Amino acid sequence: MSMDATAMTQLYSVMHAQQERRPFDRATLRRIGAFARPHRRRIAQFVVLGILTALLAVATPVLAGRVVDAIVSHGDGDTVVRLALLIAGIAVLEAALGILGRRLSSTLGEGLILDLRTAVFDHVQRMPVAFFTRTRTGALVSRLNNDVIGAQRAFSNTLSGVVSNLVTLVLTLAVMLTLSWQVTLLALVLLPVFVIPARRMGSRMAGMQREAAALNAAMGTRMTERFSAPGATLVKLFGRPEEESAEFAARAARVRDIGVRTATAQSVFITALTLVSALALALVYGLGGGLALSGSLEPGAVVALALLLTRLYAPLTALAGARVEVMSALVSFERVFEVLDLKPLIEEKPDAREVPEGPVSVEFDDVRFGYPSADKVSLASLEEVAALDTRGGDEVLHGVSFRADPGQTVALVGSSGAGKSTIAQLLPRLYDVDEGAVRIGGVDVRELSAASLRATLGMVTQDGHLFHDSVRANLLLARPGADDDALWDALRRSRLDDLVRSLPDGLDTVVGERGYRLSGGERQRMTIARLLLAGQRVVILDEATAHLDNTSEAAVQEALAEALADRTALVIAHRLSTVRAADLILVVESGRIVERGTHEELLADGGRYAELYRTQFEQPGTTEGPDVTEVTEVTDVTGMTGVTEGAAL
């Protein structure tokens, strides 16, 4: 390796390593060993290859010295040719081993990345919804990218580097001492002049690298927020283009400034190390040449020592920074393990049961629940805060009990924040109850397998979320094996088939991020089509028509009537007209069911439901019900004809 290459290698190491001293954590090392165990054969091959490469690296300078001696002594020409061919053969072999080593390094590193990423991804998939509501997506994605890649360097770079550099150092020193102990000592005396600047400047370079990464991340976060569909809409509505541009320019300028400082420091760093190495070579040639002229050293030995010197500083400087590289890899591993050690609050039991066949009931039995505190579901590093919020755990549902028999529809109504959506989230185990039980078909949901629960229960929320993918892919989330006939049938039943047929690519049309290429009503009907395709026996509708106009709501209500036919349903609605024909209406306030009954019974009681109804439908200054000439007739979610209007609580 040349001196320039040595400088660049050392520069890369110090810039990409965390400059901190910390003890080796044996538990972390054991866990790393567990991940490395499936790759132990490749690791062994990698180490052996590194040793062979080190042996060849030392052999070439020695052979070059013998060529010089043969030329100076006017020796046999055949000897020179043989030595030259041997050097050429070693060069070819080194090249072949380099390619093979790179392949092994890539296979080992990428294999470890695959294992780590898969482990983290699978673990995150098991985390409760509370984890995702608190975690910054970018910080979590960084664990799957930057930290995983940092961890794999321990195997693909550091491991082989330590072994090959150690072997190269020992062999090089042994050969140099054999050739001339005086020149070897000179080389070692000059070593601090080479290493100290590298370490001091390296620490400074690492700091600038981290600052640049932080500034780039901040600029990237701002661009991500502004370039998303909701963010771009908000900026266009309320943002001032000049100020947005000035703010972005200021952030970009800071990135530019740190880039200039980094480039300048890199140039100084590499120039200084290259200068020191050139001075060292000059001293070797001076001392070695003097010894050669005095007859105490062969001319070829001087050449060999000069070449060996270039192979001495590279492993020495690399080994000097090996601890920093190892610590950096350990930090990356620990950050990955930090996510893996965050235990999911919701676990499937080993002996989990299946949901009973046929129509099933839904039952809440004296349910009490409080949202978990941050320390139970999140990490400060993933929320990008200094310390987690310790608040939480206060009870928000207080003894909720009700039952929906097979095929019945139960509606939840009440003020915003009363606990309706919280009740709905307990049924599919997005959260688990603290006390009491939630049952489907008479079985506690905590006793059911996740797959069986998903196959039984479907949910339509008010945001109608879709992935940035095709219509087909979004529908197949519900039933991956469905054919086109099944997809079109679901679209027809959700009153969406005509629209999809009119799209440029039909089922293969991409709907855009979060489905923003579709209207709100179209997105809702797409989620209903997904529900119909899945064919679940229990349906939850959480404000499925909350933000729709009357025309869109009418189309969605027709699709919902199809979706709820012969199914057990839990419906949450602010618009009371959509739940008038429910089998049971529950009025929820402050986490308690304060009233229950049919629409007519609750109106007759004159309680909270009647108050909510009057608030929605009475005209100012009157005490009479809504004038049906001023509202739009729609089919409510229970399949009955009702009325609705734009007001909502």
XYZ file of C-alpha atoms in Angstrom:
649
model
C 0.000 0.000 0.000
C 1.381 3.441 -0.928
C 1.755 6.267 1.539
C -1.084 8.186 -0.114
C -3.323 5.162 0.187
C -2.291 4.766 3.825
C -3.214 8.383 4.516
C -6.596 7.961 2.837
C -7.309 4.750 4.769
C -6.448 6.363 8.077
C -8.501 9.430 7.159
C -11.565 7.313 6.388
C -11.200 5.365 9.630
C -10.988 8.364 11.921
C -13.750 10.254 10.134
C -16.241 7.406 10.327
C -15.460 6.219 13.834
C -16.933 7.462 17.101
C -14.053 8.939 19.098
C -14.878 7.608 22.511
C -13.268 5.241 24.949
C -15.432 2.651 26.592
C -14.974 -0.836 28.037
C -15.778 -3.915 26.028
C -19.242 -5.171 26.905
C -19.015 -8.951 27.060
C -22.769 -9.358 26.748
C -22.690 -7.331 23.533
C -19.779 -9.398 22.244
C -21.701 -12.616 22.959
C -24.704 -11.335 21.043
C -22.464 -10.305 18.155
C -21.048 -13.823 18.218
C -24.568 -15.220 17.940
C -25.183 -13.169 14.784
C -21.750 -14.113 13.409
C -22.113 -17.857 14.078
C -23.988 -18.658 10.844
C -21.153 -16.947 8.937
C -18.258 -18.567 10.798
C -17.017 -20.514 7.743
C -16.761 -17.376 5.628
C -15.139 -15.513 8.527
C -12.459 -18.219 8.758
C -11.876 -18.096 4.999
C -11.661 -14.310 5.207
C -9.032 -14.431 7.958
C -6.914 -17.039 6.115
C -7.105 -14.941 2.971
C -5.915 -11.901 4.929
C -2.907 -13.828 6.203
C -1.978 -15.015 2.706
C -2.269 -11.469 1.380
C 0.042 -10.228 4.162
C 2.649 -12.855 3.299
C 2.625 -11.872 -0.351
C 2.866 -8.180 0.565
C 6.169 -8.788 2.358
C 7.560 -11.126 -0.299
C 7.519 -8.601 -3.150
C 9.951 -6.026 -1.613
C 12.424 -8.785 -0.731
C 12.374 -10.138 -4.282
C 12.747 -6.609 -5.671
C 15.885 -6.163 -3.557
C 17.334 -9.383 -4.942
C 16.709 -8.161 -8.473
C 18.675 -4.988 -7.718
C 21.519 -7.014 -6.203
C 21.639 -9.246 -9.272
C 21.776 -6.222 -11.574
C 24.433 -4.394 -9.540
C 26.620 -7.480 -9.316
C 26.170 -8.165 -13.018
C 24.775 -11.564 -12.137
C 23.073 -14.163 -14.276
C 20.407 -12.681 -16.526
C 18.273 -15.776 -16.095
C 18.150 -15.107 -12.369
C 16.838 -11.589 -12.973
C 14.202 -12.929 -15.367
C 13.135 -15.640 -12.933
C 12.845 -13.119 -10.106
C 10.895 -10.732 -12.327
C 8.519 -13.527 -13.352
C 8.114 -14.509 -9.710
C 7.276 -10.906 -8.794
C 4.783 -10.821 -11.674
C 3.242 -14.086 -10.508
C 2.921 -12.745 -6.964
C 1.280 -9.590 -8.336
C -1.236 -11.685 -10.291
C -1.879 -13.834 -7.236
C -2.314 -10.729 -5.061
C -4.814 -9.347 -7.552
C -6.751 -12.624 -7.592
C -6.729 -12.845 -3.792
C -7.829 -9.198 -3.649
C -10.856 -9.930 -5.829
C -11.653 -13.067 -3.864
C -11.217 -11.165 -0.608
C -13.520 -8.422 -1.801
C -16.157 -11.005 -2.731
C -15.846 -12.712 0.641
C -15.944 -9.344 2.397
C -19.039 -8.316 0.458
C -20.780 -11.650 1.010
C -19.990 -11.601 4.707
C -20.915 -7.950 5.209
C -24.101 -8.046 3.160
C -25.134 -11.322 4.797
C -24.758 -9.755 8.215
C -26.691 -6.677 7.076
C -29.487 -8.955 5.872
C -29.628 -10.803 9.196
C -29.579 -7.629 11.291
C -32.078 -5.748 9.153
C -34.458 -8.700 9.058
C -34.210 -9.137 12.824
C -34.885 -5.438 13.479
C -37.672 -5.239 10.890
C -39.439 -8.333 12.228
C -39.088 -7.061 15.784
C -40.433 -3.612 14.928
C -43.397 -5.243 13.180
C -44.360 -6.762 16.536
C -44.284 -3.462 18.389
C -47.578 -1.915 19.544
C -49.157 1.100 17.863
C -47.971 3.264 20.784
C -44.384 2.648 19.641
C -45.078 4.113 16.197
C -47.049 7.076 17.531
C -44.014 8.178 19.558
C -41.066 7.197 17.366
C -39.646 9.424 14.654
C -39.722 7.392 11.469
C -36.392 8.767 10.266
C -34.619 7.741 13.480
C -36.018 4.229 13.208
C -35.062 3.889 9.546
C -31.557 5.044 10.472
C -31.200 2.006 12.736
C -32.006 -0.210 9.759
C -29.520 1.604 7.539
C -26.639 3.522 9.131
C -26.258 1.530 12.345
C -26.605 -1.839 10.650
C -23.988 -0.868 8.078
C -21.722 0.409 10.851
C -22.095 -2.914 12.645
C -21.209 -5.005 9.598
C -17.920 -3.101 9.181
C -16.705 -4.969 12.250
C -16.620 -8.101 10.114
C -15.998 -6.911 6.580
C -13.297 -4.343 7.447
C -12.037 -4.339 11.026
C -11.786 -8.104 11.552
C -9.773 -8.825 8.433
C -7.799 -5.615 8.838
C -6.619 -6.440 12.338
C -5.513 -9.958 11.366
C -3.807 -9.062 8.079
C -2.216 -5.894 9.491
C -0.867 -7.756 12.509
C 0.668 -10.467 10.316
C 2.057 -7.860 7.906
C 3.566 -5.846 10.764
C 5.299 -8.833 12.355
C 6.674 -10.137 9.079
C 7.772 -6.696 7.883
C 9.597 -5.910 11.115
C 11.265 -9.327 11.111
C 12.519 -8.926 7.548
C 13.632 -5.316 8.095
C 15.559 -6.259 11.233
C 17.218 -9.021 9.280
C 18.263 -6.606 6.530
C 19.352 -3.665 8.753
C 18.518 -3.055 12.396
C 19.761 0.551 12.105
C 17.266 1.477 9.353
C 14.493 -0.396 11.173
C 15.079 1.571 14.377
C 15.043 4.801 12.373
C 11.688 3.829 10.925
C 10.297 3.141 14.400
C 11.674 6.428 15.773
C 9.809 8.323 13.055
C 6.568 6.426 13.726
C 5.199 8.912 16.314
C 5.701 11.729 13.805
C 3.415 9.777 11.472
C 0.781 8.531 13.967
C 0.316 11.531 16.307
C -0.824 13.956 13.586
C -3.128 11.278 12.273
C -4.816 10.797 15.628
C -5.081 14.491 16.489
C -6.290 15.579 13.082
C -8.448 12.476 12.897
C -10.343 13.463 16.027
C -11.000 16.887 14.555
C -12.077 15.354 11.248
C -14.456 12.986 13.042
C -16.074 15.932 14.802
C -16.576 17.757 11.518
C -17.964 14.595 9.942
C -20.551 14.240 12.703
C -21.440 17.940 12.404
C -21.857 17.568 8.645
C -24.050 14.502 9.122
C -26.255 16.379 11.598
C -26.584 19.390 9.294
C -27.401 17.178 6.304
C -29.957 15.280 8.365
C -31.618 18.532 9.462
C -31.740 19.783 5.877
C -33.063 16.420 4.695
C -35.755 16.370 7.378
C -36.947 19.825 6.327
C -37.091 18.767 2.681
C -38.977 15.579 3.573
C -41.554 17.526 5.553
C -42.021 20.155 2.847
C -42.068 17.724 -0.066
C -44.667 15.300 1.324
C -48.188 15.821 -0.019
C -49.633 17.175 3.282
C -46.542 19.304 3.942
C -46.519 20.795 0.462
C -50.219 21.613 0.773
C -49.681 23.301 4.135
C -46.778 25.375 2.805
C -48.821 26.480 -0.192
C -51.723 27.468 2.023
C -49.863 29.193 4.861
C -46.180 29.274 3.964
C -44.363 32.348 2.716
C -42.153 31.272 -0.213
C -39.480 33.893 0.422
C -39.040 32.886 4.060
C -39.107 29.176 3.206
C -36.423 29.759 0.586
C -34.319 31.848 2.983
C -34.552 29.203 5.713
C -33.558 26.434 3.323
C -30.708 28.543 1.915
C -29.408 29.162 5.441
C -29.393 25.431 6.186
C -27.759 24.655 2.847
C -25.140 27.359 3.504
C -24.186 25.700 6.788
C -23.773 22.417 4.908
C -21.601 24.243 2.351
C -19.418 25.817 5.053
C -18.770 22.552 6.859
C -18.035 20.959 3.474
C -15.370 23.575 2.724
C -13.818 23.175 6.181
C -13.814 19.399 5.839
C -12.244 19.469 2.380
C -9.510 21.848 3.586
C -8.765 19.732 6.638
C -8.651 16.603 4.478
C -6.116 18.214 2.184
C -3.922 19.297 5.112
C -4.220 15.861 6.689
C -3.246 13.901 3.587
C -0.488 16.334 2.617
C 1.061 16.183 6.102
C 1.049 12.391 6.212
C 2.405 12.125 2.684
C 5.157 14.641 3.553
C 6.142 12.720 6.670
C 6.278 9.473 4.711
C 8.404 11.109 2.004
C 10.847 12.403 4.655
C 10.998 8.920 6.172
C 11.855 7.438 2.779
C 14.523 10.089 2.285
C 16.120 9.189 5.618
C 16.012 5.496 4.751
C 17.687 6.136 1.410
C 20.236 8.423 3.090
C 21.187 6.050 5.898
C 20.810 2.932 3.774
C 22.779 4.473 0.915
C 25.577 5.420 3.280
C 25.686 1.896 4.647
C 25.678 0.505 1.108
C 28.571 2.742 0.070
C 30.532 1.626 3.119
C 29.970 -1.969 2.100
C 27.968 -2.910 5.197
C 24.664 -3.185 3.306
C 23.742 -4.502 -0.108
C 22.186 -2.019 -2.558
C 19.238 -4.350 -3.029
C 18.632 -4.298 0.714
C 18.250 -0.507 0.586
C 15.545 -0.836 -2.068
C 13.863 -3.648 -0.140
C 13.903 -1.582 3.073
C 12.381 1.409 1.277
C 9.593 -0.737 -0.116
C 9.063 -2.485 3.208
C 8.820 0.900 4.909
C 5.721 1.698 2.898
C 4.268 -1.609 4.117
C 5.217 -0.888 7.716
C 3.410 2.395 8.330
C 0.123 1.216 6.837
C -0.508 -1.630 9.321
C 0.931 0.375 12.220
C -1.424 3.290 11.703
C -4.334 0.969 11.007
C -3.705 -1.000 14.210
C -3.331 2.271 16.120
C -6.885 3.157 15.081
C -8.261 -0.377 15.390
C -9.650 0.249 18.873
C -11.561 3.276 17.616
C -12.995 1.225 14.735
C -13.952 -1.623 17.071
C -15.593 0.798 19.493
C -17.485 2.388 16.630
C -18.733 -1.023 15.517
C -19.740 -1.879 19.081
C -21.694 1.380 19.342
C -23.540 0.493 16.150
C -24.278 -3.011 17.428
C -25.509 -1.621 20.740
C -27.846 0.798 18.963
C -29.268 -2.098 16.958
C -29.582 -4.278 20.051
C -31.260 -1.376 21.861
C -34.189 -1.696 19.472
C -34.185 -5.496 19.668
C -34.239 -5.325 23.481
C -37.384 -3.177 23.535
C -39.947 -5.826 24.403
C -43.323 -5.678 22.633
C -46.200 -5.112 25.045
C -48.393 -7.464 23.019
C -47.151 -11.024 22.635
C -48.853 -14.046 21.116
C -49.085 -17.007 23.478
C -47.313 -20.213 22.397
C -50.601 -22.133 22.683
C -52.736 -19.442 21.010
C -56.176 -20.555 19.846
C -58.152 -20.013 16.658
C -61.334 -17.948 16.503
C -64.368 -20.295 16.552
C -66.010 -21.011 13.188
C -69.212 -19.322 12.037
C -70.715 -15.976 13.088
C -69.090 -14.638 16.229
C -70.020 -12.275 19.015
C -67.994 -9.374 20.434
C -67.921 -8.753 24.173
C -66.278 -6.187 26.454
C -66.307 -7.322 30.087
C -65.526 -4.625 32.701
C -62.653 -3.284 30.600
C -60.227 -0.845 32.186
C -57.355 0.636 30.231
C -54.692 3.357 30.344
C -52.241 4.212 27.586
C -48.712 3.005 28.437
C -46.033 5.505 29.391
C -43.210 6.228 26.953
C -40.592 4.209 28.845
C -42.604 1.032 28.198
C -42.972 1.432 24.450
C -40.236 3.721 23.161
C -36.617 4.882 23.339
C -35.340 8.403 23.880
C -32.939 7.991 20.970
C -35.805 7.069 18.635
C -37.882 10.034 19.773
C -34.782 12.249 19.501
C -35.283 13.667 22.994
C -32.950 13.833 25.980
C -35.298 11.869 28.242
C -38.566 10.043 27.738
C -41.833 11.535 28.888
C -42.699 9.734 32.118
C -46.367 10.638 31.971
C -48.903 7.984 31.053
C -50.633 5.005 32.549
C -53.657 6.974 33.764
C -56.862 5.029 33.284
C -58.958 6.301 30.340
C -61.562 3.516 30.185
C -63.427 2.728 33.378
C -65.346 -0.543 33.525
C -66.654 -0.658 29.931
C -69.026 -3.575 29.339
C -71.250 -4.447 26.378
C -71.970 -7.259 23.954
C -72.671 -7.483 20.227
C -74.292 -10.773 19.283
C -73.432 -12.433 15.945
C -74.663 -10.261 13.081
C -75.547 -7.294 15.298
C -74.334 -3.711 14.926
C -73.289 -1.752 18.005
C -72.672 1.973 17.617
C -70.466 4.119 19.839
C -71.272 7.831 20.001
C -70.176 10.672 22.234
C -67.939 13.708 22.480
C -64.485 13.868 20.963
C -61.943 12.319 23.326
C -64.585 10.297 25.175
C -62.786 6.984 24.505
C -64.664 5.592 21.496
C -61.615 4.961 19.304
C -59.751 3.585 22.293
C -62.474 0.966 22.725
C -62.214 0.075 19.038
C -58.420 -0.309 19.232
C -58.665 -2.909 21.981
C -60.630 -5.349 19.821
C -57.859 -6.033 17.232
C -55.240 -5.922 20.042
C -53.601 -2.706 18.934
C -53.437 -2.347 22.715
C -54.197 -4.820 25.504
C -56.582 -4.141 28.380
C -55.234 -3.530 31.871
C -58.198 -5.200 33.553
C -61.246 -7.074 32.337
C -61.444 -8.878 29.011
C -62.295 -8.369 25.347
C -63.730 -11.481 23.704
C -64.495 -12.581 20.162
C -66.684 -15.660 19.878
C -66.425 -16.075 23.634
C -62.601 -16.281 23.580
C -60.359 -13.611 25.110
C -58.458 -11.905 22.280
C -55.244 -12.407 24.275
C -55.753 -16.161 23.864
C -56.130 -15.958 20.075
C -53.401 -16.234 17.468
C -52.573 -13.032 15.607
C -53.234 -14.672 12.232
C -56.667 -15.897 13.311
C -57.559 -12.494 14.752
C -56.531 -10.715 11.534
C -58.535 -13.180 9.443
C -61.635 -12.555 11.569
C -61.574 -8.806 12.124
C -61.418 -5.921 9.647
C -61.242 -2.192 10.308
C -61.930 0.954 8.288
C -60.538 4.168 9.754
C -61.305 7.768 8.859
C -57.999 8.458 7.093
C -58.359 5.670 4.496
C -54.603 5.054 4.335
C -53.125 3.613 1.136
C -49.536 2.830 0.227
C -47.687 4.443 -2.669
C -48.366 1.442 -4.865
C -50.839 0.165 -7.425
C -54.540 -0.360 -6.827
C -53.889 -4.082 -7.139
C -51.104 -4.122 -4.528
C -53.180 -2.107 -2.045
C -56.095 -4.513 -2.383
C -53.937 -7.645 -2.189
C -52.821 -6.648 1.306
C -56.150 -8.113 2.414
C -55.894 -11.370 0.440
C -52.554 -11.944 -1.303
C -53.778 -14.861 -3.398
C -56.847 -13.156 -4.836
C -57.270 -13.209 -8.628
C -58.453 -10.335 -10.793
C -62.061 -11.524 -10.737
C -62.092 -11.272 -6.939
C -60.501 -7.817 -7.072
C -63.055 -6.509 -9.549
C -65.896 -8.019 -7.507
C -64.674 -6.194 -4.394
C -64.364 -2.950 -6.365
C -67.861 -3.392 -7.776
C -69.368 -3.985 -4.351
C -67.566 -0.887 -3.027
C -68.935 1.190 -5.939
C -65.421 1.814 -7.269
C -65.114 -0.445 -10.321
C -66.109 2.226 -12.861
C -63.477 4.609 -11.518
C -60.683 2.016 -11.594
C -61.601 0.962 -15.145
C -61.263 4.596 -16.200
C -57.742 4.925 -14.761
C -54.817 4.829 -17.235
C -53.504 1.447 -16.097
C -56.577 0.042 -14.396
C -55.610 -2.162 -11.467
C -51.950 -1.340 -12.031
C -52.420 2.422 -11.618
C -50.278 3.827 -8.785
C -52.453 5.710 -6.277
C -49.683 7.979 -4.920
C -48.330 8.539 -1.428
C -51.089 7.787 1.091
C -53.473 7.531 -1.871
C -53.430 11.278 -2.521
C -54.168 10.818 -6.207
C -57.652 9.716 -5.177
C -60.321 11.812 -3.505
C -61.226 11.270 0.144
C -64.360 9.311 -0.748
C -62.461 7.195 -3.284
C -59.782 6.357 -0.720
C -62.449 5.314 1.764
C -64.147 3.088 -0.788
C -60.758 1.570 -1.623
C -60.292 0.583 2.031
C -63.840 -0.810 2.036
C -63.013 -2.839 -1.092
C -60.004 -4.190 0.796
C -62.310 -5.110 3.666
C -64.772 -6.844 1.334
C -61.952 -8.771 -0.309
C -60.741 -10.037 3.060
C -64.252 -11.188 4.004
C -63.796 -10.852 7.770
C -66.669 -11.738 10.096
C -66.233 -8.764 12.449
C -66.013 -5.181 11.174
C -64.961 -1.988 12.948
C -65.822 1.356 11.378
C -64.001 4.208 13.098
C -65.414 7.491 11.765
C -65.367 6.036 8.246
C -67.393 8.979 6.846
C -66.239 11.766 9.153
C -64.565 14.013 6.565
C -66.670 13.363 3.471
C -69.114 15.584 1.671
C -72.687 14.439 1.203
C -72.122 12.989 -2.271
C -69.028 11.037 -1.244
C -70.696 9.956 1.982
C -73.691 8.568 0.106
C -71.413 6.410 -2.082
C -69.366 5.274 0.927
C -72.515 4.463 2.918
C -73.774 2.231 0.100
C -70.436 0.404 0.118
C -70.513 0.123 3.916
C -74.004 -1.352 3.839
C -72.575 -4.080 1.582
C -69.600 -4.552 3.896
C -71.710 -4.912 7.065
C -74.232 -7.375 5.699
C -74.425 -10.452 7.982
C -71.374 -9.312 9.959
C -70.899 -8.362 13.602
C -70.044 -4.673 13.597
C -68.725 -1.985 15.910
C -69.423 1.465 14.465
C -68.017 4.755 15.755
C -69.719 7.874 14.410
C -70.201 11.533 15.167
C -72.999 11.824 12.621
C -75.852 10.228 14.496
C -77.919 9.836 11.352
C -75.544 7.092 10.209
C -76.260 4.882 13.251
C -79.998 5.358 13.780
C -80.844 1.745 12.920
C -78.037 0.148 14.956
C -79.135 -2.746 17.161
C -77.544 -1.035 20.158
C -76.236 2.506 20.619
C -73.741 3.209 23.404
C -73.109 6.768 24.564
C -69.503 7.096 25.809
C -68.354 10.001 27.952
C -65.066 10.280 29.884
C -64.266 6.612 29.334
C -67.612 5.321 30.621
C -70.794 4.118 28.957
C -73.388 6.538 30.298
C -76.352 5.462 28.176
C -77.349 2.473 26.078
C -80.360 1.570 23.958
C -81.867 1.971 20.500
C -82.222 5.298 18.738
C -85.873 5.665 19.718
C -85.264 4.593 23.332
C -82.415 7.036 23.820
C -84.360 9.927 22.303
C -87.285 9.120 24.576
C -85.012 9.101 27.639
C -84.006 12.707 26.927
C -80.433 12.190 28.126
C -77.006 12.784 26.604
C -77.869 11.086 23.287
C -80.959 13.260 22.879
C -78.801 16.307 23.601
C -76.258 15.278 20.967
C -79.053 14.640 18.479
C -80.648 18.020 19.059
C -77.257 19.732 18.748
C -76.721 18.192 15.332
C -80.179 18.512 13.808
C -82.169 21.303 15.418
C -82.169 24.681 13.705
C -81.334 27.745 15.867
C -84.384 29.052 17.691
C -86.501 25.925 17.197
C -87.181 22.794 19.186
C -88.236 20.625 16.282
C -86.273 17.905 14.545
C -84.416 18.325 11.285
C -86.184 19.469 8.165
C -85.682 16.632 5.705
C -85.929 19.023 2.786
C -82.652 20.613 3.849
C -80.641 17.447 4.211
C -79.528 14.654 1.933
C -80.972 11.184 2.105
C -78.367 8.423 2.386
C -78.208 4.805 3.349
C -76.765 4.508 6.844
C -74.138 1.949 7.799
C -76.739 -0.489 9.054
C -78.464 -0.617 5.688
C -81.411 1.593 6.657
C -82.375 4.859 4.957
C -81.639 7.939 7.023
C -80.623 11.551 6.726
C -77.372 13.375 7.179
C -76.035 16.881 7.005
C -72.663 18.555 7.116
C -72.458 19.347 10.821
C -70.414 17.099 13.080
C -69.435 17.303 16.690
